[in-house]
Amino acid sequence: MLRLFPALSILALVIAACTPVAPIDTTTPDGIRVYNISARDAGEIQFRVLDSVNTLRSAQGLTQLQLDASLNAAAATHSRDMSVQNRPWHFGSDGSSPLDRVRRAGFNRQLIGENISETYETELQTLSAWMTEPDTRSVIMDPQARSLGFSWFQERNGKIWWTLITGT
């Protein structure tokens, strides 16, 4: 009987640990639904974007793009910098242009373009929005593009700063 008490105590603790945790609030005070990037999502986002971009390009008979580490690094740097500046624009806080940033990151081929966004939406919703605008669509669908960089920075309030870069 004395051995049964510790076993039951441990069982009670295990069952208590299985109690559901209250969900994390996924809306802003303004009622905007927030896409919270999980650790699992973080490891898959670039590949989902790459697959989606290549599907769009294939439908138009265009060459598939490859992820480029230097373009990814330039995109990550710019996403974080836009957050610091609290504005979506193509110039860095140090006055750098997209061309300056990709060169600093080690990309030595031709830059095609850069798409940026400030949103609470997913990467695929953001890609969809870019595809509806001629200027941002042309960066994704440029026939000369061969390389893709994609990254983001998510603030504690849920706002996400997305950057997509293409090059030859």
mmCIF file of C-alpha atoms in Angstrom:
data_model
loop_
_atom_site.group_PDB
_atom_site.id
_atom_site.type_symbol
_atom_site.label_atom_id
_atom_site.label_comp_id
_atom_site.label_asym_id
_atom_site.label_seq_id
_atom_site.Cartn_x
_atom_site.Cartn_y
_atom_site.Cartn_z
ATOM 1 C CA MET A 1 0.000 0.000 0.000
ATOM 2 C CA LEU A 2 2.862 2.377 0.807
ATOM 3 C CA ARG A 3 4.325 1.808 -2.673
ATOM 4 C CA LEU A 4 1.024 2.656 -4.292
ATOM 5 C CA PHE A 5 0.900 6.193 -2.834
ATOM 6 C CA PRO A 6 4.055 7.498 -4.646
ATOM 7 C CA ALA A 7 2.884 5.928 -7.904
ATOM 8 C CA LEU A 8 -0.540 7.571 -7.619
ATOM 9 C CA SER A 9 1.086 10.907 -6.737
ATOM 10 C CA ILE A 10 3.255 10.778 -9.851
ATOM 11 C CA LEU A 11 0.255 9.798 -11.967
ATOM 12 C CA ALA A 12 -1.719 12.771 -10.583
ATOM 13 C CA LEU A 13 1.148 15.148 -11.483
ATOM 14 C CA VAL A 14 1.359 13.739 -15.013
ATOM 15 C CA ILE A 15 -2.384 14.159 -15.536
ATOM 16 C CA ALA A 16 -2.251 17.715 -14.147
ATOM 17 C CA ALA A 17 0.542 18.551 -16.605
ATOM 18 C CA CYS A 18 -1.728 17.495 -19.462
ATOM 19 C CA THR A 19 -4.304 20.155 -18.629
ATOM 20 C CA PRO A 20 -4.787 22.420 -21.643
ATOM 21 C CA VAL A 21 -3.042 25.772 -21.506
ATOM 22 C CA ALA A 22 -5.022 28.905 -22.334
ATOM 23 C CA PRO A 23 -4.466 29.870 -25.972
ATOM 24 C CA ILE A 24 -2.167 32.778 -26.787
ATOM 25 C CA ASP A 25 -4.085 35.862 -27.889
ATOM 26 C CA THR A 26 -3.801 36.018 -31.678
ATOM 27 C CA THR A 27 -5.351 39.417 -32.266
ATOM 28 C CA THR A 28 -4.114 42.981 -31.832
ATOM 29 C CA PRO A 29 -6.044 45.478 -29.685
ATOM 30 C CA ASP A 30 -7.488 46.737 -33.002
ATOM 31 C CA GLY A 31 -8.917 43.283 -33.715
ATOM 32 C CA ILE A 32 -6.360 42.350 -36.401
ATOM 33 C CA ARG A 33 -5.673 38.618 -36.576
ATOM 34 C CA VAL A 34 -1.976 37.908 -36.020
ATOM 35 C CA TYR A 35 0.001 35.144 -37.724
ATOM 36 C CA ASN A 36 2.350 33.947 -34.990
ATOM 37 C CA ILE A 37 5.394 32.311 -36.523
ATOM 38 C CA SER A 38 6.158 29.115 -34.627
ATOM 39 C CA ALA A 39 9.561 27.445 -34.482
ATOM 40 C CA ARG A 40 8.269 24.815 -36.923
ATOM 41 C CA ASP A 41 6.980 27.484 -39.314
ATOM 42 C CA ALA A 42 10.279 29.361 -39.120
ATOM 43 C CA GLY A 43 12.099 26.334 -40.495
ATOM 44 C CA GLU A 44 9.651 25.918 -43.379
ATOM 45 C CA ILE A 45 8.704 29.435 -44.470
ATOM 46 C CA GLN A 46 11.496 29.995 -46.989
ATOM 47 C CA PHE A 47 10.773 26.638 -48.618
ATOM 48 C CA ARG A 48 7.015 27.304 -48.827
ATOM 49 C CA VAL A 49 7.737 30.628 -50.517
ATOM 50 C CA LEU A 50 10.289 29.065 -52.864
ATOM 51 C CA ASP A 51 7.852 26.284 -53.831
ATOM 52 C CA SER A 52 5.041 28.791 -54.378
ATOM 53 C CA VAL A 53 7.199 31.152 -56.433
ATOM 54 C CA ASN A 54 8.467 28.276 -58.559
ATOM 55 C CA THR A 55 4.914 27.029 -59.122
ATOM 56 C CA LEU A 56 3.891 30.500 -60.312
ATOM 57 C CA ARG A 57 6.960 30.758 -62.534
ATOM 58 C CA SER A 58 6.471 27.243 -63.963
ATOM 59 C CA ALA A 59 2.912 28.131 -64.960
ATOM 60 C CA GLN A 60 4.432 30.879 -67.130
ATOM 61 C CA GLY A 61 7.213 28.669 -68.508
ATOM 62 C CA LEU A 62 9.907 30.466 -66.483
ATOM 63 C CA THR A 63 13.057 29.016 -64.937
ATOM 64 C CA GLN A 64 12.891 27.766 -61.356
ATOM 65 C CA LEU A 65 14.621 29.876 -58.705
ATOM 66 C CA GLN A 66 17.080 28.617 -56.103
ATOM 67 C CA LEU A 67 17.406 29.947 -52.566
ATOM 68 C CA ASP A 68 20.598 31.927 -52.168
ATOM 69 C CA ALA A 69 22.183 32.242 -48.707
ATOM 70 C CA SER A 70 23.578 35.712 -49.362
ATOM 71 C CA LEU A 71 20.201 37.006 -50.585
ATOM 72 C CA ASN A 72 18.519 35.407 -47.557
ATOM 73 C CA ALA A 73 21.009 37.228 -45.313
ATOM 74 C CA ALA A 74 20.378 40.563 -47.051
ATOM 75 C CA ALA A 75 16.608 40.016 -46.723
ATOM 76 C CA ALA A 76 16.900 39.174 -43.007
ATOM 77 C CA THR A 77 19.021 42.261 -42.359
ATOM 78 C CA HIS A 78 16.556 44.512 -44.139
ATOM 79 C CA SER A 79 13.483 43.005 -42.455
ATOM 80 C CA ARG A 80 14.959 43.693 -39.027
ATOM 81 C CA ASP A 81 16.080 47.173 -40.087
ATOM 82 C CA MET A 82 12.592 48.100 -41.333
ATOM 83 C CA SER A 83 11.264 47.109 -37.915
ATOM 84 C CA VAL A 84 13.809 49.345 -36.201
ATOM 85 C CA GLN A 85 12.807 52.227 -38.499
ATOM 86 C CA ASN A 86 9.110 51.313 -38.135
ATOM 87 C CA ARG A 87 8.467 51.909 -41.820
ATOM 88 C CA PRO A 88 8.432 49.717 -44.911
ATOM 89 C CA TRP A 89 10.785 51.186 -47.453
ATOM 90 C CA HIS A 90 13.714 50.125 -49.572
ATOM 91 C CA PHE A 91 16.415 52.174 -47.847
ATOM 92 C CA GLY A 92 18.267 51.011 -44.769
ATOM 93 C CA SER A 93 18.689 53.113 -41.649
ATOM 94 C CA ASP A 94 22.255 53.725 -42.834
ATOM 95 C CA GLY A 95 21.026 54.961 -46.230
ATOM 96 C CA SER A 96 21.813 51.646 -47.958
ATOM 97 C CA SER A 97 19.958 50.588 -51.080
ATOM 98 C CA PRO A 98 18.958 47.016 -51.950
ATOM 99 C CA LEU A 99 22.052 46.828 -54.187
ATOM 100 C CA ASP A 100 24.298 47.929 -51.299
ATOM 101 C CA ARG A 101 22.797 45.293 -49.003
ATOM 102 C CA VAL A 102 23.130 42.360 -51.397
ATOM 103 C CA ARG A 103 26.751 43.323 -52.163
ATOM 104 C CA ARG A 104 27.534 43.510 -48.423
ATOM 105 C CA ALA A 105 26.005 40.056 -48.007
ATOM 106 C CA GLY A 106 28.322 38.660 -50.706
ATOM 107 C CA PHE A 107 25.942 38.438 -53.675
ATOM 108 C CA ASN A 108 28.098 39.250 -56.720
ATOM 109 C CA ARG A 109 25.575 38.768 -59.509
ATOM 110 C CA GLN A 110 22.886 41.132 -60.782
ATOM 111 C CA LEU A 111 20.134 42.254 -58.434
ATOM 112 C CA ILE A 112 16.707 42.090 -60.080
ATOM 113 C CA GLY A 113 14.570 43.580 -57.324
ATOM 114 C CA GLU A 114 13.290 43.653 -53.786
ATOM 115 C CA ASN A 115 9.729 43.326 -52.464
ATOM 116 C CA ILE A 116 8.894 44.419 -48.936
ATOM 117 C CA SER A 117 5.825 44.291 -46.734
ATOM 118 C CA GLU A 118 4.652 45.234 -43.260
ATOM 119 C CA THR A 119 1.767 43.001 -42.233
ATOM 120 C CA TYR A 120 0.269 40.520 -39.778
ATOM 121 C CA GLU A 121 -0.438 38.015 -42.571
ATOM 122 C CA THR A 122 1.283 34.798 -43.577
ATOM 123 C CA GLU A 123 4.084 34.590 -46.093
ATOM 124 C CA LEU A 124 1.711 33.081 -48.674
ATOM 125 C CA GLN A 125 -0.890 35.822 -48.179
ATOM 126 C CA THR A 126 1.921 38.356 -48.596
ATOM 127 C CA LEU A 127 3.165 36.612 -51.752
ATOM 128 C CA SER A 128 -0.384 36.636 -53.101
ATOM 129 C CA ALA A 129 -0.650 40.391 -52.463
ATOM 130 C CA TRP A 130 2.665 40.955 -54.257
ATOM 131 C CA MET A 131 1.388 39.002 -57.247
ATOM 132 C CA THR A 132 -1.595 41.360 -57.633
ATOM 133 C CA GLU A 133 0.618 44.441 -58.147
ATOM 134 C CA PRO A 134 2.537 44.841 -61.434
ATOM 135 C CA ASP A 135 5.725 46.247 -59.837
ATOM 136 C CA THR A 136 6.110 43.555 -57.184
ATOM 137 C CA ARG A 137 4.909 40.815 -59.526
ATOM 138 C CA SER A 138 7.662 41.740 -62.007
ATOM 139 C CA VAL A 139 10.339 41.149 -59.335
ATOM 140 C CA ILE A 140 9.028 37.610 -58.797
ATOM 141 C CA MET A 141 8.333 36.790 -62.440
ATOM 142 C CA ASP A 142 11.373 38.373 -64.117
ATOM 143 C CA PRO A 143 12.600 35.906 -66.781
ATOM 144 C CA GLN A 144 16.253 36.635 -65.910
ATOM 145 C CA ALA A 145 15.846 35.716 -62.225
ATOM 146 C CA ARG A 146 17.679 32.623 -61.023
ATOM 147 C CA SER A 147 18.173 33.322 -57.290
ATOM 148 C CA LEU A 148 15.777 34.078 -54.452
ATOM 149 C CA GLY A 149 16.296 35.474 -50.999
ATOM 150 C CA PHE A 150 13.453 35.591 -48.514
ATOM 151 C CA SER A 151 13.276 36.460 -44.843
ATOM 152 C CA TRP A 152 11.243 38.237 -42.165
ATOM 153 C CA PHE A 153 11.320 39.743 -38.731
ATOM 154 C CA GLN A 154 8.376 39.398 -36.347
ATOM 155 C CA GLU A 155 7.949 41.941 -33.570
ATOM 156 C CA ARG A 156 6.573 41.006 -30.148
ATOM 157 C CA ASN A 157 3.243 42.630 -31.066
ATOM 158 C CA GLY A 158 2.966 40.225 -34.009
ATOM 159 C CA LYS A 159 3.757 42.630 -36.855
ATOM 160 C CA ILE A 160 5.869 40.953 -39.511
ATOM 161 C CA TRP A 161 8.316 42.648 -41.858
ATOM 162 C CA TRP A 162 8.798 40.544 -45.010
ATOM 163 C CA THR A 163 11.574 40.958 -47.603
ATOM 164 C CA LEU A 164 11.909 39.058 -50.901
ATOM 165 C CA ILE A 165 14.919 39.624 -53.170
ATOM 166 C CA THR A 166 15.615 38.186 -56.608
ATOM 167 C CA GLY A 167 18.793 38.168 -58.630
ATOM 168 C CA THR A 168 20.417 36.477 -61.617
#
